[in-house]
PDB file of C-alpha atoms in Angstrom:
ATOM      1  CA  MET A 536     154.236  76.623  39.223  1.00 38.00           C
ATOM      2  CA  ALA A 537     150.309  75.457  37.326  1.00 43.00           C
ATOM      3  CA  GLY A 538     150.373  71.421  39.345  1.00 46.00           C
ATOM      4  CA  SER A 539     152.841  71.672  42.237  1.00 55.00           C
ATOM      5  CA  GLY A 540     151.970  73.122  46.166  1.00 87.00           C
ATOM      6  CA  ARG A 541     148.624  73.427  48.010  1.00 95.00           C
ATOM      7  CA  GLN A 542     145.200  75.038  46.309  1.00 98.00           C
ATOM      8  CA  ALA A 543     142.664  76.133  47.467  1.00 98.00           C
ATOM      9  CA  ILE A 544     139.199  77.411  45.074  1.00 98.00           C
ATOM     10  CA  GLY A 545     137.452  79.738  46.117  1.00 98.00           C
ATOM     11  CA  VAL A 546     134.004  80.536  45.637  1.00 98.00           C
ATOM     12  CA  ASP A 547     131.988  83.961  45.213  1.00 96.00           C
ATOM     13  CA  LEU A 548     127.574  83.401  45.379  1.00 96.00           C
ATOM     14  CA  GLY A 549     125.808  85.826  44.108  1.00 90.00           C
ATOM     15  CA  GLY A 550     122.589  86.889  43.618  1.00 87.00           C
ATOM     16  CA  SER A 551     122.743  86.480  39.633  1.00 89.00           C
ATOM     17  CA  ALA A 552     126.124  84.249  39.384  1.00 94.00           C
ATOM     18  CA  ILE A 553     128.254  82.076  41.046  1.00 97.00           C
ATOM     19  CA  LYS A 554     132.467  83.157  40.167  1.00 97.00           C
ATOM     20  CA  LEU A 555     134.933  80.236  41.309  1.00 98.00           C
ATOM     21  CA  GLY A 556     138.621  80.674  40.725  1.00 98.00           C
ATOM     22  CA  ARG A 557     141.617  78.475  41.794  1.00 98.00           C
ATOM     23  CA  PHE A 558     144.167  79.779  43.094  1.00 98.00           C
ATOM     24  CA  SER A 559     148.216  78.814  44.333  1.00 98.00           C
ATOM     25  CA  GLU A 560     148.867  79.324  47.696  1.00 96.00           C
ATOM     26  CA  ALA A 561     150.530  82.783  46.628  1.00 97.00           C
ATOM     27  CA  GLY A 562     147.323  84.042  45.089  1.00 97.00           C
ATOM     28  CA  ASP A 563     147.987  83.493  41.300  1.00 97.00           C
ATOM     29  CA  LEU A 564     144.590  81.744  39.353  1.00 98.00           C
ATOM     30  CA  LEU A 565     145.603  79.424  38.045  1.00 98.00           C
ATOM     31  CA  ALA A 566     141.872  78.957  36.484  1.00 98.00           C
ATOM     32  CA  GLU A 567     138.788  80.161  36.285  1.00 98.00           C
ATOM     33  CA  ALA A 568     134.771  79.797  35.677  1.00 98.00           C
ATOM     34  CA  VAL A 569     131.436  81.642  36.249  1.00 97.00           C
ATOM     35  CA  CYS A 570     127.754  80.185  36.310  1.00 97.00           C
ATOM     36  CA  PRO A 571     124.845  81.725  36.068  1.00 97.00           C
ATOM     37  CA  THR A 572     122.887  81.463  40.665  1.00 96.00           C
ATOM     38  CA  PRO A 573     119.977  79.591  39.594  1.00 97.00           C
ATOM     39  CA  GLN A 574     116.600  81.044  39.778  1.00 96.00           C
ATOM     40  CA  PRO A 575     114.718  81.382  42.033  1.00 95.00           C
ATOM     41  CA  ALA A 576     117.851  81.083  44.378  1.00 96.00           C
ATOM     42  CA  MET A 577     117.424  78.308  46.667  1.00 97.00           C
ATOM     43  CA  PRO A 578     119.665  76.679  48.836  1.00 97.00           C
ATOM     44  CA  GLY A 579     119.628  73.275  47.333  1.00 97.00           C
ATOM     45  CA  ALA A 580     119.735  74.564  43.380  1.00 98.00           C
ATOM     46  CA  VAL A 581     122.669  76.525  44.826  1.00 98.00           C
ATOM     47  CA  THR A 582     124.780  73.312  46.043  1.00 98.00           C
ATOM     48  CA  MET A 583     124.009  71.369  43.529  1.00 98.00           C
ATOM     49  CA  ALA A 584     125.109  74.457  41.307  1.00 98.00           C
ATOM     50  CA  ILE A 585     127.996  74.718  43.647  1.00 98.00           C
ATOM     51  CA  GLN A 586     129.301  71.107  43.048  1.00 98.00           C
ATOM     52  CA  GLU A 587     129.191  71.099  39.422  1.00 98.00           C
ATOM     53  CA  ALA A 588     131.072  73.770  38.956  1.00 98.00           C
ATOM     54  CA  VAL A 589     133.901  73.099  40.839  1.00 98.00           C
ATOM     55  CA  GLU A 590     133.752  70.205  39.354  1.00 98.00           C
ATOM     56  CA  ALA A 591     134.201  71.448  36.107  1.00 98.00           C
ATOM     57  CA  LEU A 592     136.577  74.145  37.171  1.00 98.00           C
ATOM     58  CA  ASP A 593     138.593  70.497  38.881  1.00 98.00           C
ATOM     59  CA  PRO A 594     138.415  67.547  37.474  1.00 97.00           C
ATOM     60  CA  GLN A 595     141.506  66.658  38.314  1.00 96.00           C
ATOM     61  CA  ARG A 596     141.329  68.087  41.897  1.00 96.00           C
ATOM     62  CA  LEU A 597     143.719  69.784  42.544  1.00 97.00           C
ATOM     63  CA  ALA A 598     142.665  72.012  45.435  1.00 98.00           C
ATOM     64  CA  GLU A 599     142.033  70.267  48.337  1.00 96.00           C
ATOM     65  CA  ARG A 600     140.278  72.963  50.293  1.00 98.00           C
ATOM     66  CA  VAL A 601     137.004  74.947  48.830  1.00 98.00           C
ATOM     67  CA  GLY A 602     135.984  78.243  50.798  1.00 98.00           C
ATOM     68  CA  ILE A 603     132.681  80.327  49.778  1.00 98.00           C
ATOM     69  CA  GLY A 604     131.384  83.246  50.444  1.00 97.00           C
ATOM     70  CA  HIS A 605     128.137  83.983  50.382  1.00 95.00           C
ATOM     71  CA  PRO A 606     125.828  87.498  50.673  1.00 92.00           C
ATOM     72  CA  GLY A 607     125.212  87.021  54.559  1.00 91.00           C
ATOM     73  CA  PRO A 608     126.718  86.360  57.544  1.00 93.00           C
ATOM     74  CA  SER A 609     127.889  82.606  57.785  1.00 94.00           C
ATOM     75  CA  ASP A 610     128.169  81.330  62.263  1.00 94.00           C
ATOM     76  CA  ARG A 611     130.498  81.169  63.673  1.00 92.00           C
ATOM     77  CA  SER A 612     131.998  78.303  63.023  1.00 94.00           C
ATOM     78  CA  CYS A 613     132.378  79.289  59.574  1.00 96.00           C
ATOM     79  CA  ARG A 614     129.755  76.506  57.932  1.00 97.00           C
ATOM     80  CA  ARG A 615     126.275  77.691  58.438  1.00 97.00           C
ATOM     81  CA  ALA A 616     124.678  80.498  57.082  1.00 97.00           C
ATOM     82  CA  SER A 617     122.972  82.053  59.403  1.00 95.00           C
ATOM     83  CA  ILE A 618     120.565  84.054  55.971  1.00 92.00           C
ATOM     84  CA  ALA A 619     120.654  86.628  53.014  1.00 90.00           C
ATOM     85  CA  ILE A 620     117.969  89.057  52.470  1.00 82.00           C
ATOM     86  CA  ASN A 621     118.654  88.907  49.090  1.00 82.00           C
ATOM     87  CA  LEU A 622     118.254  86.158  48.472  1.00 90.00           C
ATOM     88  CA  PRO A 623     114.550  83.228  49.235  1.00 91.00           C
ATOM     89  CA  GLY A 624     114.591  80.454  52.054  1.00 94.00           C
ATOM     90  CA  TRP A 625     117.893  81.054  53.285  1.00 95.00           C
ATOM     91  CA  ARG A 626     117.953  80.671  56.883  1.00 95.00           C
ATOM     92  CA  ASP A 627     120.361  78.463  58.868  1.00 96.00           C
ATOM     93  CA  VAL A 628     121.258  77.447  56.230  1.00 98.00           C
ATOM     94  CA  PRO A 629     124.312  73.516  56.497  1.00 98.00           C
ATOM     95  CA  LEU A 630     125.746  75.089  53.045  1.00 98.00           C
ATOM     96  CA  ALA A 631     129.394  73.239  54.822  1.00 98.00           C
ATOM     97  CA  ASP A 632     127.734  70.438  55.581  1.00 98.00           C
ATOM     98  CA  TRP A 633     125.647  69.687  53.044  1.00 98.00           C
ATOM     99  CA  LEU A 634     128.946  70.472  49.885  1.00 98.00           C
ATOM    100  CA  GLU A 635     131.788  68.531  51.769  1.00 98.00           C
ATOM    101  CA  PRO A 636     130.348  65.220  51.212  1.00 98.00           C
ATOM    102  CA  LEU A 637     129.449  65.690  47.713  1.00 98.00           C
ATOM    103  CA  LEU A 638     132.589  67.481  46.970  1.00 98.00           C
ATOM    104  CA  GLN A 639     134.812  65.411  48.950  1.00 96.00           C
ATOM    105  CA  ARG A 640     136.587  67.918  50.349  1.00 97.00           C
ATOM    106  CA  PRO A 641     136.065  70.721  53.974  1.00 97.00           C
ATOM    107  CA  VAL A 642     134.510  73.282  53.275  1.00 98.00           C
ATOM    108  CA  THR A 643     134.453  76.578  54.718  1.00 98.00           C
ATOM    109  CA  LEU A 644     132.146  79.735  54.686  1.00 98.00           C
ATOM    110  CA  ALA A 645     132.117  83.194  54.825  1.00 97.00           C
ATOM    111  CA  ASN A 646     130.502  86.543  54.254  1.00 95.00           C
ATOM    112  CA  ASP A 647     131.213  87.348  50.239  1.00 94.00           C
ATOM    113  CA  ALA A 648     132.186  91.792  51.580  1.00 95.00           C
ATOM    114  CA  ASN A 649     134.760  89.495  54.703  1.00 96.00           C
ATOM    115  CA  CYS A 650     136.356  87.417  51.393  1.00 97.00           C
ATOM    116  CA  ALA A 651     136.302  90.867  49.296  1.00 96.00           C
ATOM    117  CA  ALA A 652     138.309  92.083  52.645  1.00 97.00           C
ATOM    118  CA  ILE A 653     140.526  88.971  52.887  1.00 98.00           C
ATOM    119  CA  GLY A 654     141.097  89.396  49.035  1.00 98.00           C
ATOM    120  CA  GLU A 655     141.895  93.291  49.050  1.00 98.00           C
ATOM    121  CA  LEU A 656     144.214  92.914  52.240  1.00 98.00           C
ATOM    122  CA  TRP A 657     145.732  89.830  50.123  1.00 97.00           C
ATOM    123  CA  HIS A 658     146.748  91.318  46.934  1.00 97.00           C
ATOM    124  CA  GLY A 659     144.971  94.760  46.701  1.00 98.00           C
ATOM    125  CA  ALA A 660     144.328  98.244  48.231  1.00 98.00           C
ATOM    126  CA  ALA A 661     143.626  96.817  51.681  1.00 98.00           C
ATOM    127  CA  ARG A 662     147.589  95.924  51.863  1.00 97.00           C
ATOM    128  CA  GLY A 663     149.684  96.774  54.570  1.00 96.00           C
ATOM    129  CA  ALA A 664     146.690  98.520  56.261  1.00 97.00           C
ATOM    130  CA  ALA A 665     145.809  97.272  59.899  1.00 97.00           C
ATOM    131  CA  ASP A 666     141.611  98.960  60.131  1.00 98.00           C
ATOM    132  CA  VAL A 667     139.752  98.960  56.976  1.00 98.00           C
ATOM    133  CA  LEU A 668     136.460  99.835  56.579  1.00 98.00           C
ATOM    134  CA  LEU A 669     135.566  98.043  53.174  1.00 98.00           C
ATOM    135  CA  LEU A 670     131.165  98.994  51.478  1.00 97.00           C
ATOM    136  CA  THR A 671     130.443  96.640  48.673  1.00 94.00           C
ATOM    137  CA  LEU A 672     127.232  99.192  46.080  1.00 95.00           C
ATOM    138  CA  GLY A 673     125.226  96.589  44.822  1.00 90.00           C
ATOM    139  CA  THR A 674     122.497  94.589  44.152  1.00 85.00           C
ATOM    140  CA  GLY A 675     122.375  95.583  48.280  1.00 88.00           C
ATOM    141  CA  VAL A 676     125.301  97.458  50.870  1.00 93.00           C
ATOM    142  CA  GLY A 677     127.034  94.833  51.904  1.00 91.00           C
ATOM    143  CA  GLY A 678     130.297  95.409  53.966  1.00 94.00           C
ATOM    144  CA  ALA A 679     133.673  94.202  56.164  1.00 97.00           C
ATOM    145  CA  VAL A 680     135.447  95.287  58.777  1.00 97.00           C
ATOM    146  CA  LEU A 681     139.125  95.207  59.789  1.00 98.00           C
ATOM    147  CA  LEU A 682     140.979  95.395  63.092  1.00 97.00           C
ATOM    148  CA  GLY A 683     144.536  95.140  63.253  1.00 96.00           C
ATOM    149  CA  GLY A 684     144.359  93.268  59.811  1.00 95.00           C
ATOM    150  CA  ARG A 685     141.488  90.966  61.340  1.00 95.00           C
ATOM    151  CA  LEU A 686     137.463  89.917  60.418  1.00 95.00           C
ATOM    152  CA  PHE A 687     135.488  92.047  62.683  1.00 95.00           C
ATOM    153  CA  THR A 688     132.362  89.133  62.637  1.00 92.00           C
ATOM    154  CA  GLY A 689     130.976  89.903  67.226  1.00 91.00           C
ATOM    155  CA  HIS A 690     130.190  86.989  69.191  1.00 90.00           C
ATOM    156  CA  ALA A 691     127.973  85.314  67.316  1.00 87.00           C
ATOM    157  CA  GLY A 692     129.653  85.943  63.521  1.00 86.00           C
ATOM    158  CA  ALA A 693     127.063  88.604  62.423  1.00 87.00           C
ATOM    159  CA  ALA A 694     128.750  91.974  63.571  1.00 89.00           C
ATOM    160  CA  ALA A 695     129.360  94.328  60.812  1.00 91.00           C
ATOM    161  CA  GLU A 696     126.257  95.402  58.353  1.00 92.00           C
ATOM    162  CA  PRO A 697     126.818  98.700  57.194  1.00 94.00           C
ATOM    163  CA  GLY A 698     124.425  98.615  54.814  1.00 94.00           C
ATOM    164  CA  LEU A 699     121.653  98.302  57.286  1.00 94.00           C
ATOM    165  CA  ILE A 700     122.318 100.698  59.982  1.00 95.00           C
ATOM    166  CA  GLY A 701     119.087 103.028  59.725  1.00 95.00           C
ATOM    167  CA  LEU A 702     118.608 106.861  57.414  1.00 95.00           C
ATOM    168  CA  GLN A 703     115.824 107.346  57.380  1.00 94.00           C
ATOM    169  CA  PRO A 704     113.413 106.547  59.594  1.00 93.00           C
ATOM    170  CA  ASP A 705     110.450 106.312  58.204  1.00 93.00           C
ATOM    171  CA  GLY A 706     112.358 105.082  55.107  1.00 95.00           C
ATOM    172  CA  PRO A 707     111.910 102.812  52.903  1.00 95.00           C
ATOM    173  CA  PRO A 708     111.307  99.596  53.754  1.00 93.00           C
ATOM    174  CA  CYS A 709     114.566  97.158  53.812  1.00 92.00           C
ATOM    175  CA  ASN A 710     115.117  93.524  53.628  1.00 87.00           C
ATOM    176  CA  SER A 711     116.569  92.863  56.698  1.00 89.00           C
ATOM    177  CA  GLY A 712     113.228  94.396  58.846  1.00 91.00           C
ATOM    178  CA  ASN A 713     114.743  98.368  58.778  1.00 93.00           C
ATOM    179  CA  ARG A 714     113.230 101.635  57.477  1.00 95.00           C
ATOM    180  CA  GLY A 715     115.377 103.759  56.015  1.00 96.00           C
ATOM    181  CA  SER A 716     118.948 102.107  55.446  1.00 97.00           C
ATOM    182  CA  LEU A 717     121.705 103.308  54.330  1.00 97.00           C
ATOM    183  CA  GLU A 718     121.376  99.668  51.691  1.00 96.00           C
ATOM    184  CA  SER A 719     116.757 101.300  51.018  1.00 96.00           C
ATOM    185  CA  TYR A 720     119.339 104.872  50.243  1.00 97.00           C
ATOM    186  CA  CYS A 721     122.825 103.697  48.506  1.00 98.00           C
ATOM    187  CA  SER A 722     122.067 100.003  46.632  1.00 96.00           C
ATOM    188  CA  ILE A 723     121.227  99.745  42.885  1.00 95.00           C
ATOM    189  CA  ALA A 724     117.825  99.832  43.322  1.00 95.00           C
ATOM    190  CA  GLY A 725     117.921 102.694  45.421  1.00 97.00           C
ATOM    191  CA  LEU A 726     120.097 104.787  42.949  1.00 98.00           C
ATOM    192  CA  GLY A 727     116.950 103.894  41.359  1.00 97.00           C
ATOM    193  CA  ARG A 728     114.614 106.774  43.632  1.00 96.00           C
ATOM    194  CA  LEU A 729     117.354 108.713  41.865  1.00 98.00           C
ATOM    195  CA  SER A 730     117.219 108.156  38.730  1.00 98.00           C
ATOM    196  CA  PRO A 731     114.719 106.362  36.405  1.00 97.00           C
ATOM    197  CA  LEU A 732     118.280 104.776  34.605  1.00 98.00           C
ATOM    198  CA  ASP A 733     120.008 102.479  34.062  1.00 97.00           C
ATOM    199  CA  PRO A 734     123.676 103.367  35.984  1.00 97.00           C
ATOM    200  CA  ARG A 735     125.690 102.325  33.546  1.00 97.00           C
ATOM    201  CA  GLU A 736     123.458 105.041  31.196  1.00 98.00           C
ATOM    202  CA  LEU A 737     123.416 107.573  34.430  1.00 98.00           C
ATOM    203  CA  CYS A 738     127.443 106.911  34.664  1.00 98.00           C
ATOM    204  CA  ARG A 739     128.118 107.160  31.142  1.00 98.00           C
ATOM    205  CA  LEU A 740     125.751 110.504  31.272  1.00 98.00           C
ATOM    206  CA  ALA A 741     127.433 112.095  33.442  1.00 98.00           C
ATOM    207  CA  ASP A 742     131.318 111.141  32.194  1.00 98.00           C
ATOM    208  CA  ALA A 743     129.794 113.175  29.130  1.00 98.00           C
ATOM    209  CA  GLY A 744     129.754 115.883  31.470  1.00 98.00           C
ATOM    210  CA  ASP A 745     125.924 115.782  31.700  1.00 98.00           C
ATOM    211  CA  ALA A 746     124.456 118.200  34.406  1.00 98.00           C
ATOM    212  CA  GLU A 747     120.988 116.258  35.429  1.00 98.00           C
ATOM    213  CA  ALA A 748     123.219 112.907  35.593  1.00 98.00           C
ATOM    214  CA  LEU A 749     126.174 114.824  38.441  1.00 98.00           C
ATOM    215  CA  ALA A 750     123.029 115.950  40.155  1.00 98.00           C
ATOM    216  CA  VAL A 751     121.897 112.560  40.730  1.00 98.00           C
ATOM    217  CA  TRP A 752     125.102 111.243  41.636  1.00 98.00           C
ATOM    218  CA  HIS A 753     125.625 114.385  43.758  1.00 98.00           C
ATOM    219  CA  ARG A 754     122.922 113.539  45.365  1.00 98.00           C
ATOM    220  CA  TYR A 755     123.709 109.002  45.782  1.00 98.00           C
ATOM    221  CA  GLY A 756     127.305 110.073  47.441  1.00 98.00           C
ATOM    222  CA  ARG A 757     125.190 112.995  50.037  1.00 98.00           C
ATOM    223  CA  LEU A 758     123.420 109.783  51.526  1.00 98.00           C
ATOM    224  CA  LEU A 759     125.935 107.434  51.398  1.00 98.00           C
ATOM    225  CA  GLY A 760     127.964 110.165  53.295  1.00 98.00           C
ATOM    226  CA  ILE A 761     126.158 111.064  56.045  1.00 98.00           C
ATOM    227  CA  GLY A 762     125.983 106.778  56.162  1.00 97.00           C
ATOM    228  CA  LEU A 763     129.418 106.749  56.696  1.00 98.00           C
ATOM    229  CA  CYS A 764     129.942 109.643  58.569  1.00 98.00           C
ATOM    230  CA  SER A 765     128.517 107.091  61.673  1.00 96.00           C
ATOM    231  CA  LEU A 766     130.803 104.365  60.694  1.00 97.00           C
ATOM    232  CA  LEU A 767     133.661 106.255  60.310  1.00 98.00           C
ATOM    233  CA  TYR A 768     132.431 107.816  64.632  1.00 97.00           C
ATOM    234  CA  VAL A 769     132.399 103.733  65.424  1.00 96.00           C
ATOM    235  CA  LEU A 770     135.522 102.537  64.251  1.00 97.00           C
ATOM    236  CA  THR A 771     138.118 105.380  62.287  1.00 97.00           C
ATOM    237  CA  PRO A 772     139.886 103.633  60.194  1.00 98.00           C
ATOM    238  CA  GLU A 773     142.268 104.289  57.968  1.00 98.00           C
ATOM    239  CA  LEU A 774     140.861 103.044  54.567  1.00 98.00           C
ATOM    240  CA  VAL A 775     137.571 102.775  53.686  1.00 98.00           C
ATOM    241  CA  LEU A 776     137.747 100.759  50.283  1.00 98.00           C
ATOM    242  CA  LEU A 777     134.245 100.801  47.629  1.00 97.00           C
ATOM    243  CA  GLY A 778     132.989  97.756  46.226  1.00 94.00           C
ATOM    244  CA  GLY A 779     130.293  96.535  43.773  1.00 91.00           C
ATOM    245  CA  GLY A 780     128.896  97.506  40.413  1.00 91.00           C
ATOM    246  CA  LEU A 781     127.708 101.104  40.870  1.00 96.00           C
ATOM    247  CA  SER A 782     131.664 101.703  42.336  1.00 96.00           C
ATOM    248  CA  GLY A 783     132.195 102.236  38.659  1.00 96.00           C
ATOM    249  CA  ALA A 784     130.314 105.298  39.254  1.00 98.00           C
ATOM    250  CA  SER A 785     132.724 106.753  42.589  1.00 98.00           C
ATOM    251  CA  HIS A 786     134.625 109.602  40.492  1.00 98.00           C
ATOM    252  CA  HIS A 787     131.073 110.868  40.257  1.00 98.00           C
ATOM    253  CA  PHE A 788     129.970 110.899  43.743  1.00 98.00           C
ATOM    254  CA  LEU A 789     133.071 110.800  45.880  1.00 98.00           C
ATOM    255  CA  PRO A 790     133.276 114.686  46.095  1.00 98.00           C
ATOM    256  CA  ALA A 791     129.912 114.220  47.471  1.00 98.00           C
ATOM    257  CA  VAL A 792     131.443 111.983  50.670  1.00 98.00           C
ATOM    258  CA  TRP A 793     133.735 113.781  51.403  1.00 98.00           C
ATOM    259  CA  GLU A 794     132.059 117.235  51.391  1.00 98.00           C
ATOM    260  CA  GLN A 795     129.370 115.101  54.434  1.00 98.00           C
ATOM    261  CA  VAL A 796     132.774 113.405  55.814  1.00 98.00           C
ATOM    262  CA  GLN A 797     134.237 116.952  55.998  1.00 98.00           C
ATOM    263  CA  GLU A 798     131.239 118.665  57.502  1.00 98.00           C
ATOM    264  CA  ARG A 799     130.246 116.029  59.978  1.00 98.00           C
ATOM    265  CA  VAL A 800     133.113 113.848  61.050  1.00 98.00           C
ATOM    266  CA  LEU A 801     135.342 115.974  63.999  1.00 98.00           C
ATOM    267  CA  ALA A 802     139.178 115.356  62.275  1.00 98.00           C
ATOM    268  CA  VAL A 803     140.347 113.627  65.119  1.00 97.00           C
ATOM    269  CA  SER A 804     137.663 110.741  63.536  1.00 97.00           C
ATOM    270  CA  ARG A 805     138.855 110.906  60.568  1.00 97.00           C
ATOM    271  CA  HIS A 806     142.647 111.335  60.361  1.00 96.00           C
ATOM    272  CA  ASP A 807     144.645 110.154  57.878  1.00 96.00           C
ATOM    273  CA  LEU A 808     141.773 108.821  56.554  1.00 98.00           C
ATOM    274  CA  ARG A 809     141.319 107.845  52.749  1.00 98.00           C
ATOM    275  CA  ILE A 810     137.911 106.056  51.140  1.00 98.00           C
ATOM    276  CA  GLU A 811     139.776 104.329  47.392  1.00 97.00           C
ATOM    277  CA  ARG A 812     137.867 102.239  44.988  1.00 97.00           C
ATOM    278  CA  CYS A 813     138.569  98.947  45.172  1.00 97.00           C
ATOM    279  CA  ALA A 814     141.918  97.449  43.694  1.00 97.00           C
ATOM    280  CA  LEU A 815     140.622  93.561  42.719  1.00 96.00           C
ATOM    281  CA  GLY A 816     137.261  94.474  41.701  1.00 90.00           C
ATOM    282  CA  ASN A 817     135.104  91.545  41.499  1.00 87.00           C
ATOM    283  CA  GLY A 818     137.888  89.094  41.731  1.00 93.00           C
ATOM    284  CA  ALA A 819     138.034  89.844  45.815  1.00 95.00           C
ATOM    285  CA  GLY A 820     135.537  87.986  46.887  1.00 95.00           C
ATOM    286  CA  ARG A 821     137.085  84.194  45.795  1.00 98.00           C
ATOM    287  CA  LEU A 822     140.518  85.289  45.975  1.00 98.00           C
ATOM    288  CA  GLY A 823     139.543  85.848  49.326  1.00 98.00           C
ATOM    289  CA  ALA A 824     136.706  82.726  50.107  1.00 98.00           C
ATOM    290  CA  ALA A 825     140.204  80.868  48.952  1.00 98.00           C
ATOM    291  CA  ARG A 826     142.833  82.783  51.233  1.00 98.00           C
ATOM    292  CA  LEU A 827     140.504  81.756  53.986  1.00 98.00           C
ATOM    293  CA  ALA A 828     140.128  77.787  52.712  1.00 98.00           C
ATOM    294  CA  PHE A 829     143.768  77.833  53.245  1.00 97.00           C
ATOM    295  CA  GLU A 830     143.692  79.563  56.823  1.00 96.00           C
ATOM    296  CA  ARG A 831     141.285  77.343  58.347  1.00 96.00           C
ATOM    297  CA  LEU A 832     140.830  74.575  56.846  1.00 95.00           C
ATOM    298  CA  GLN A 833     143.593  71.125  56.218  1.00 84.00           C
ATOM    299  CA  PRO A 834     142.963  69.106  53.726  1.00 75.00           C
ATOM    300  CA  GLY A 835     141.165  65.419  54.686  1.00 68.00           C
ATOM    301  CA  GLY A 836     139.137  68.188  57.214  1.00 68.00           C
ATOM    302  CA  LEU A 837     135.633  66.733  56.515  1.00 69.00           C
ATOM    303  CA  ARG A 838     134.144  65.962  59.166  1.00 59.00           C
TER     304      ARG A 838
END
């Protein structure tokens, strides 16, 4: 299996790490690698790091196409990273155009949360679902929307940024230019406004029954739930998936999320709703990026 059939490389570009996987057309992971994201993560340095990582992962060039998930929207052509508000210098970056002559393989781009949603739809918690909202809770709050089993990206490719909706008009500033966004309150930095403790330590204390830690997670879940309620009224998904590093504490904050949903959302707008943690963890993004490469790209289709 490892040397036969069509293959693709999926890349998940994050603020601190670049995660790569080489996949068969069935979604089997054939090889994987992780390398640090250059700091500062300027577009040129990241481009070179991706090139080097892809070549190290696949020196025999068994994979004929590359999909890349990046933190922010792509344009409609899926070739330019429109903006990444938490990475420096990332505005209208022609990443596919830069990488294709270096890799000599066709490249397609997508928002990293969109890639995670496609990965979960293919081999994860969203299998069999049609209308799905995914939230990634980490350095920022990203998201993706599947409607009828297909990504919803809007007319310019920038739709479905649920982390940037407003919760408080006069709340903390957000890198998007908004104030009091869901990201401002429910990212790692937002959690830091509720407690000075590292999220892992806060989760460990809550697991041990520490009342103060449990109260922090309850407040966090309340804020997340309030933001989710607005999204439920617009999308009425059958499934909400929670990913990202903070989702590991979902057993502590999901009860508070459900309290808000049941209190604030009409029953018809939450009919048969499920809210669950992503099944694939940090592997969903690279898997989904590879899937999009299979769907969009033809071998040898360089521009």
